[in-house]
């Protein structure tokens, strides 16, 4: 199977999201133990979301390095300011985690 | 590749992909929600293993690596490589968070099966083999014999250091 996607676009979206989320003072990695941590960090979920969101806009027909860069920036802003409002930590889990 | 052979091999690969990731991410350790605990206790009452029961309960109650594996296979088939797998990872992440789960297992499962589908495509595997394979793999855990499956999952959890401390 041939990958027809432009790998560089994904890397740009990933790098933009990682760098901006670190600038926005999100931690690089979730707290330990990571498997039970609810912390929103640069690597998870911001980086994963950035390439996923770029895949979505790319499939909708918007491709290119500028689109990738914009997607990365918007993803970092989304992870920092909006994500926890849309999918909050469930009540009672703050103490548990 | 022969379809039947491909599906059987894909089922084995999918089984290891989701069981190992889910166990590594601590599904047998504790129930994420009340429903998972109820399922775990019920499996234990019927002679099964509590940690294995929690595993089974957790994958019923939120989209973990099992759902990630299945959704990524479907998305790779429907949308293409690698966009399908990446989109599936995002959707599984949001599904996880809605279901009171931090989302590591589901997302990692979706991304890992996307890589596996890509790598196995060089030897003739198709994404559709993994769709059917994953349905068969989940059937062995959730559909055939709960207590036996839970004991196997419990043994695996012990080996991987993820056995529950709850009694």
mmCIF file of C-alpha atoms in Angstrom:
data_model
loop_
_atom_site.group_PDB
_atom_site.id
_atom_site.type_symbol
_atom_site.label_atom_id
_atom_site.label_comp_id
_atom_site.label_asym_id
_atom_site.label_seq_id
_atom_site.Cartn_x
_atom_site.Cartn_y
_atom_site.Cartn_z
ATOM 1 C CA UNK A 1 0.000 0.000 0.000
ATOM 2 C CA UNK A 2 1.423 3.358 -0.998
ATOM 3 C CA UNK A 3 1.115 6.282 1.397
ATOM 4 C CA UNK A 4 -0.154 9.118 -0.763
ATOM 5 C CA UNK A 5 -0.071 11.728 1.973
ATOM 6 C CA UNK A 6 2.584 14.365 2.151
ATOM 7 C CA UNK A 7 4.571 13.334 5.199
ATOM 8 C CA UNK A 8 6.127 16.801 5.530
ATOM 9 C CA UNK A 9 2.708 18.389 6.004
ATOM 10 C CA UNK A 10 2.053 16.058 8.935
ATOM 11 C CA UNK A 11 5.462 16.837 10.394
ATOM 12 C CA UNK A 12 4.774 20.579 10.108
ATOM 13 C CA UNK A 13 1.393 20.206 11.854
ATOM 14 C CA UNK A 14 3.031 18.076 14.552
ATOM 15 C CA UNK A 15 5.994 20.425 15.095
ATOM 16 C CA UNK A 16 3.792 23.548 15.138
ATOM 17 C CA UNK A 17 1.454 21.990 17.723
ATOM 18 C CA UNK A 18 4.346 20.754 19.879
ATOM 19 C CA UNK A 19 6.259 24.039 19.852
ATOM 20 C CA UNK A 20 3.236 26.270 20.435
ATOM 21 C CA UNK A 21 1.873 24.058 23.215
ATOM 22 C CA UNK A 22 5.249 24.251 24.973
ATOM 23 C CA UNK A 23 5.232 28.033 24.511
ATOM 24 C CA UNK A 24 1.729 28.050 26.022
ATOM 25 C CA UNK A 25 3.262 26.237 29.025
ATOM 26 C CA UNK A 26 1.601 22.882 28.568
ATOM 27 C CA UNK A 27 3.850 20.161 30.051
ATOM 28 C CA UNK A 28 5.827 18.074 27.546
ATOM 29 C CA UNK A 29 4.509 14.767 28.947
ATOM 30 C CA UNK A 30 1.571 13.831 31.230
ATOM 31 C CA UNK A 31 2.197 13.339 34.959
ATOM 32 C CA UNK A 32 3.372 9.931 36.162
ATOM 33 C CA UNK A 33 1.949 7.311 36.199
ATOM 34 C CA UNK A 34 1.043 8.400 32.688
ATOM 35 C CA UNK A 35 -1.616 5.745 32.099
ATOM 36 C CA UNK A 36 -3.874 7.283 34.742
ATOM 37 C CA UNK A 37 -2.980 10.941 34.198
ATOM 38 C CA UNK A 38 -5.576 13.411 32.953
ATOM 39 C CA UNK A 39 -2.998 16.121 32.293
ATOM 40 C CA UNK A 40 -3.193 17.681 28.850
ATOM 41 C CA UNK A 41 0.387 17.781 27.596
ATOM 42 C CA UNK A 42 2.251 18.678 24.403
ATOM 43 C CA UNK A 43 2.851 15.085 23.323
ATOM 44 C CA UNK A 44 -0.492 13.639 24.411
ATOM 45 C CA UNK A 45 -3.038 14.569 23.252
ATOM 46 C CA UNK A 46 -1.921 17.769 21.461
ATOM 47 C CA UNK A 47 0.511 16.153 19.005
ATOM 48 C CA UNK A 48 -1.862 13.266 18.258
ATOM 49 C CA UNK A 49 -4.775 15.656 17.749
ATOM 50 C CA UNK A 50 -2.718 17.864 15.407
ATOM 51 C CA UNK A 51 -1.976 15.074 12.928
ATOM 52 C CA UNK A 52 -5.538 13.775 13.239
ATOM 53 C CA UNK A 53 -7.020 17.200 12.584
ATOM 54 C CA UNK A 54 -4.654 17.708 9.642
ATOM 55 C CA UNK A 55 -5.794 14.340 8.252
ATOM 56 C CA UNK A 56 -9.405 15.588 8.512
ATOM 57 C CA UNK A 57 -8.823 18.904 6.720
ATOM 58 C CA UNK A 58 -6.613 17.155 4.176
ATOM 59 C CA UNK A 59 -9.427 14.699 3.372
ATOM 60 C CA UNK A 60 -11.801 17.668 3.043
ATOM 61 C CA UNK A 61 -9.554 18.958 0.272
ATOM 62 C CA UNK A 62 -7.456 21.551 2.093
ATOM 63 C CA UNK A 63 -3.827 20.539 1.798
ATOM 64 C CA UNK A 64 -0.405 22.134 1.896
ATOM 65 C CA UNK A 65 2.206 23.390 4.314
ATOM 66 C CA UNK A 66 0.298 26.560 5.257
ATOM 67 C CA UNK A 67 -2.799 24.526 6.098
ATOM 68 C CA UNK A 68 -0.627 22.139 8.144
ATOM 69 C CA UNK A 69 0.966 25.018 10.032
ATOM 70 C CA UNK A 70 -2.418 26.601 10.723
ATOM 71 C CA UNK A 71 -3.845 23.254 11.883
ATOM 72 C CA UNK A 72 -0.940 22.780 14.282
ATOM 73 C CA UNK A 73 -1.374 26.274 15.730
ATOM 74 C CA UNK A 74 -5.142 25.925 16.110
ATOM 75 C CA UNK A 75 -4.734 22.478 17.716
ATOM 76 C CA UNK A 76 -2.313 23.829 20.334
ATOM 77 C CA UNK A 77 -4.691 26.710 21.154
ATOM 78 C CA UNK A 78 -7.596 24.255 21.250
ATOM 79 C CA UNK A 79 -5.734 21.903 23.614
ATOM 80 C CA UNK A 80 -4.733 24.724 25.929
ATOM 81 C CA UNK A 81 -7.975 26.685 26.147
ATOM 82 C CA UNK A 82 -10.942 24.623 24.933
ATOM 83 C CA UNK A 83 -10.320 20.870 25.259
ATOM 84 C CA UNK A 84 -10.969 20.575 29.004
ATOM 85 C CA UNK A 85 -14.201 22.546 28.642
ATOM 86 C CA UNK A 86 -15.519 20.201 25.948
ATOM 87 C CA UNK A 87 -14.377 16.945 27.586
ATOM 88 C CA UNK A 88 -13.841 17.711 31.271
ATOM 89 C CA UNK A 89 -12.313 15.388 33.849
ATOM 90 C CA UNK A 90 -15.187 13.334 35.307
ATOM 91 C CA UNK A 91 -16.323 14.352 38.774
ATOM 92 C CA UNK A 92 -14.645 12.417 41.538
ATOM 93 C CA UNK A 93 -11.679 11.430 39.362
ATOM 94 C CA UNK A 94 -9.461 14.370 40.369
ATOM 95 C CA UNK A 95 -8.756 12.819 43.728
ATOM 96 C CA UNK A 96 -8.599 9.295 42.324
ATOM 97 C CA UNK A 97 -5.971 10.264 39.744
ATOM 98 C CA UNK B 1 -2.948 -13.422 -0.066
ATOM 99 C CA UNK B 2 -5.666 -15.990 0.583
ATOM 100 C CA UNK B 3 -8.586 -14.210 2.278
ATOM 101 C CA UNK B 4 -9.273 -16.816 4.967
ATOM 102 C CA UNK B 5 -5.612 -17.115 5.926
ATOM 103 C CA UNK B 6 -5.322 -13.318 5.925
ATOM 104 C CA UNK B 7 -8.324 -12.943 8.233
ATOM 105 C CA UNK B 8 -7.030 -15.578 10.666
ATOM 106 C CA UNK B 9 -3.582 -13.966 10.820
ATOM 107 C CA UNK B 10 -5.140 -10.488 11.112
ATOM 108 C CA UNK B 11 -7.314 -11.759 13.998
ATOM 109 C CA UNK B 12 -4.221 -13.024 15.834
ATOM 110 C CA UNK B 13 -2.327 -9.760 15.235
ATOM 111 C CA UNK B 14 -5.357 -7.669 16.302
ATOM 112 C CA UNK B 15 -5.821 -9.810 19.442
ATOM 113 C CA UNK B 16 -2.250 -9.222 20.580
ATOM 114 C CA UNK B 17 -2.418 -5.540 19.599
ATOM 115 C CA UNK B 18 -5.438 -4.722 21.723
ATOM 116 C CA UNK B 19 -4.899 -7.135 24.624
ATOM 117 C CA UNK B 20 -1.272 -6.131 25.183
ATOM 118 C CA UNK B 21 -1.943 -2.386 24.889
ATOM 119 C CA UNK B 22 -5.034 -2.532 27.116
ATOM 120 C CA UNK B 23 -3.205 -4.581 29.756
ATOM 121 C CA UNK B 24 -0.148 -2.313 29.584
ATOM 122 C CA UNK B 25 -2.419 0.694 30.061
ATOM 123 C CA UNK B 26 -3.823 -0.842 33.226
ATOM 124 C CA UNK B 27 -7.337 -1.942 32.291
ATOM 125 C CA UNK B 28 -7.177 -4.962 34.650
ATOM 126 C CA UNK B 29 -5.982 -2.784 37.548
ATOM 127 C CA UNK B 30 -9.177 -0.944 38.345
ATOM 128 C CA UNK B 31 -12.639 -0.318 36.913
ATOM 129 C CA UNK B 32 -12.814 3.108 35.229
ATOM 130 C CA UNK B 33 -16.554 3.460 35.829
ATOM 131 C CA UNK B 34 -19.193 1.792 38.001
ATOM 132 C CA UNK B 35 -20.416 -0.407 35.140
ATOM 133 C CA UNK B 36 -16.979 -1.935 34.666
ATOM 134 C CA UNK B 37 -16.879 -2.847 38.365
ATOM 135 C CA UNK B 38 -20.301 -4.492 38.146
ATOM 136 C CA UNK B 39 -19.145 -6.584 35.172
ATOM 137 C CA UNK B 40 -15.864 -7.489 36.913
ATOM 138 C CA UNK B 41 -17.647 -8.638 40.090
ATOM 139 C CA UNK B 42 -20.213 -10.574 38.075
ATOM 140 C CA UNK B 43 -17.478 -12.403 36.147
ATOM 141 C CA UNK B 44 -15.704 -13.158 39.444
ATOM 142 C CA UNK B 45 -18.939 -14.559 40.952
ATOM 143 C CA UNK B 46 -19.239 -16.935 38.024
ATOM 144 C CA UNK B 47 -15.756 -18.346 38.683
ATOM 145 C CA UNK B 48 -13.730 -15.890 36.634
ATOM 146 C CA UNK B 49 -10.806 -13.662 37.505
ATOM 147 C CA UNK B 50 -11.491 -10.205 38.978
ATOM 148 C CA UNK B 51 -8.706 -8.424 37.055
ATOM 149 C CA UNK B 52 -9.807 -10.100 33.827
ATOM 150 C CA UNK B 53 -13.385 -9.085 34.648
ATOM 151 C CA UNK B 54 -12.316 -5.477 35.128
ATOM 152 C CA UNK B 55 -10.563 -5.663 31.758
ATOM 153 C CA UNK B 56 -13.746 -6.966 30.136
ATOM 154 C CA UNK B 57 -15.853 -4.366 31.932
ATOM 155 C CA UNK B 58 -13.562 -1.535 30.957
ATOM 156 C CA UNK B 59 -13.593 -2.402 27.263
ATOM 157 C CA UNK B 60 -17.391 -2.570 27.354
ATOM 158 C CA UNK B 61 -17.703 0.795 29.087
ATOM 159 C CA UNK B 62 -15.267 2.902 27.075
ATOM 160 C CA UNK B 63 -13.537 2.713 23.692
ATOM 161 C CA UNK B 64 -10.106 1.324 24.559
ATOM 162 C CA UNK B 65 -7.516 -0.306 22.312
ATOM 163 C CA UNK B 66 -10.146 -2.792 21.102
ATOM 164 C CA UNK B 67 -12.344 -0.025 19.723
ATOM 165 C CA UNK B 68 -9.261 1.853 18.518
ATOM 166 C CA UNK B 69 -8.099 -1.196 16.575
ATOM 167 C CA UNK B 70 -11.509 -1.787 15.015
ATOM 168 C CA UNK B 71 -12.223 1.862 14.192
ATOM 169 C CA UNK B 72 -8.771 2.468 12.712
ATOM 170 C CA UNK B 73 -9.142 -0.629 10.511
ATOM 171 C CA UNK B 74 -12.548 0.567 9.314
ATOM 172 C CA UNK B 75 -11.256 4.103 8.734
ATOM 173 C CA UNK B 76 -8.182 2.868 6.830
ATOM 174 C CA UNK B 77 -10.517 0.805 4.642
ATOM 175 C CA UNK B 78 -13.014 3.643 4.114
ATOM 176 C CA UNK B 79 -10.753 6.707 3.971
ATOM 177 C CA UNK B 80 -7.256 5.435 3.226
ATOM 178 C CA UNK B 81 -3.796 5.228 4.728
ATOM 179 C CA UNK B 82 -2.750 6.932 6.943
ATOM 180 C CA UNK B 83 -5.536 9.528 7.138
ATOM 181 C CA UNK B 84 -8.132 6.980 8.247
ATOM 182 C CA UNK B 85 -6.061 5.741 11.166
ATOM 183 C CA UNK B 86 -5.171 9.260 12.302
ATOM 184 C CA UNK B 87 -8.781 10.431 12.118
ATOM 185 C CA UNK B 88 -9.866 7.302 14.024
ATOM 186 C CA UNK B 89 -7.297 8.088 16.740
ATOM 187 C CA UNK B 90 -8.805 11.564 17.234
ATOM 188 C CA UNK B 91 -12.369 10.228 17.323
ATOM 189 C CA UNK B 92 -11.414 7.462 19.763
ATOM 190 C CA UNK B 93 -9.678 10.022 21.982
ATOM 191 C CA UNK B 94 -12.849 12.123 22.237
ATOM 192 C CA UNK B 95 -14.916 8.967 22.764
ATOM 193 C CA UNK B 96 -12.589 7.967 25.590
ATOM 194 C CA UNK B 97 -12.771 11.319 27.313
ATOM 195 C CA UNK B 98 -16.572 11.290 27.130
ATOM 196 C CA UNK B 99 -16.520 7.822 28.751
ATOM 197 C CA UNK B 100 -14.419 8.917 31.779
ATOM 198 C CA UNK B 101 -11.178 7.509 30.412
ATOM 199 C CA UNK B 102 -7.957 9.530 29.832
ATOM 200 C CA UNK B 103 -7.670 8.057 26.339
ATOM 201 C CA UNK B 104 -4.200 6.527 26.153
ATOM 202 C CA UNK B 105 -5.181 2.942 25.364
ATOM 203 C CA UNK B 106 -7.658 3.763 22.599
ATOM 204 C CA UNK B 107 -5.429 6.291 20.885
ATOM 205 C CA UNK B 108 -2.319 4.107 21.043
ATOM 206 C CA UNK B 109 -4.343 1.124 19.792
ATOM 207 C CA UNK B 110 -5.623 3.114 16.798
ATOM 208 C CA UNK B 111 -2.166 4.433 15.921
ATOM 209 C CA UNK B 112 -0.425 1.077 16.378
ATOM 210 C CA UNK B 113 -2.890 -0.828 14.170
ATOM 211 C CA UNK B 114 -2.492 1.897 11.524
ATOM 212 C CA UNK B 115 1.268 1.218 11.502
ATOM 213 C CA UNK B 116 0.602 -2.546 11.486
ATOM 214 C CA UNK B 117 -1.853 -2.260 8.573
ATOM 215 C CA UNK B 118 0.731 -0.228 6.655
ATOM 216 C CA UNK B 119 3.575 -2.678 7.333
ATOM 217 C CA UNK B 120 1.518 -5.829 6.644
ATOM 218 C CA UNK B 121 0.210 -4.335 3.392
ATOM 219 C CA UNK B 122 3.627 -5.141 1.901
ATOM 220 C CA UNK B 123 2.917 -8.870 2.345
ATOM 221 C CA UNK B 124 -0.594 -8.690 0.914
ATOM 222 C CA UNK B 125 -2.798 -7.859 3.928
ATOM 223 C CA UNK B 126 -5.751 -5.548 3.312
ATOM 224 C CA UNK B 127 -7.474 -3.300 5.897
ATOM 225 C CA UNK B 128 -10.675 -5.335 5.531
ATOM 226 C CA UNK B 129 -8.858 -8.411 6.887
ATOM 227 C CA UNK B 130 -8.259 -6.470 10.088
ATOM 228 C CA UNK B 131 -11.908 -5.394 10.339
ATOM 229 C CA UNK B 132 -13.084 -9.024 10.304
ATOM 230 C CA UNK B 133 -10.048 -10.132 12.320
ATOM 231 C CA UNK B 134 -10.762 -7.630 15.074
ATOM 232 C CA UNK B 135 -14.411 -8.700 15.289
ATOM 233 C CA UNK B 136 -13.212 -12.290 15.749
ATOM 234 C CA UNK B 137 -10.565 -11.207 18.277
ATOM 235 C CA UNK B 138 -13.090 -9.327 20.413
ATOM 236 C CA UNK B 139 -15.442 -12.325 20.166
ATOM 237 C CA UNK B 140 -12.840 -14.488 21.927
ATOM 238 C CA UNK B 141 -12.761 -12.037 24.852
ATOM 239 C CA UNK B 142 -16.392 -10.940 25.110
ATOM 240 C CA UNK B 143 -18.507 -13.457 23.271
ATOM 241 C CA UNK B 144 -17.528 -17.081 23.826
ATOM 242 C CA UNK B 145 -16.666 -17.851 27.448
ATOM 243 C CA UNK B 146 -16.369 -14.930 29.856
ATOM 244 C CA UNK B 147 -14.887 -16.767 32.818
ATOM 245 C CA UNK B 148 -12.211 -18.571 30.798
ATOM 246 C CA UNK B 149 -11.259 -15.388 28.957
ATOM 247 C CA UNK B 150 -11.083 -13.460 32.241
ATOM 248 C CA UNK B 151 -8.716 -16.051 33.741
ATOM 249 C CA UNK B 152 -6.426 -15.761 30.714
ATOM 250 C CA UNK B 153 -6.523 -11.944 30.924
ATOM 251 C CA UNK B 154 -5.813 -12.143 34.655
ATOM 252 C CA UNK B 155 -2.736 -14.326 34.072
ATOM 253 C CA UNK B 156 -1.488 -11.899 31.436
ATOM 254 C CA UNK B 157 -2.087 -8.958 33.796
ATOM 255 C CA UNK B 158 -0.025 -10.715 36.495
ATOM 256 C CA UNK B 159 2.832 -11.300 34.049
ATOM 257 C CA UNK B 160 2.776 -7.669 32.947
ATOM 258 C CA UNK B 161 2.557 -6.335 36.509
ATOM 259 C CA UNK B 162 -0.926 -4.886 36.034
ATOM 260 C CA UNK B 163 -2.957 -7.192 38.286
ATOM 261 C CA UNK B 164 -5.611 -5.476 40.369
ATOM 262 C CA UNK B 165 -4.930 -4.667 44.030
ATOM 263 C CA UNK B 166 -8.682 -4.482 44.698
ATOM 264 C CA UNK B 167 -10.174 -7.565 46.324
#
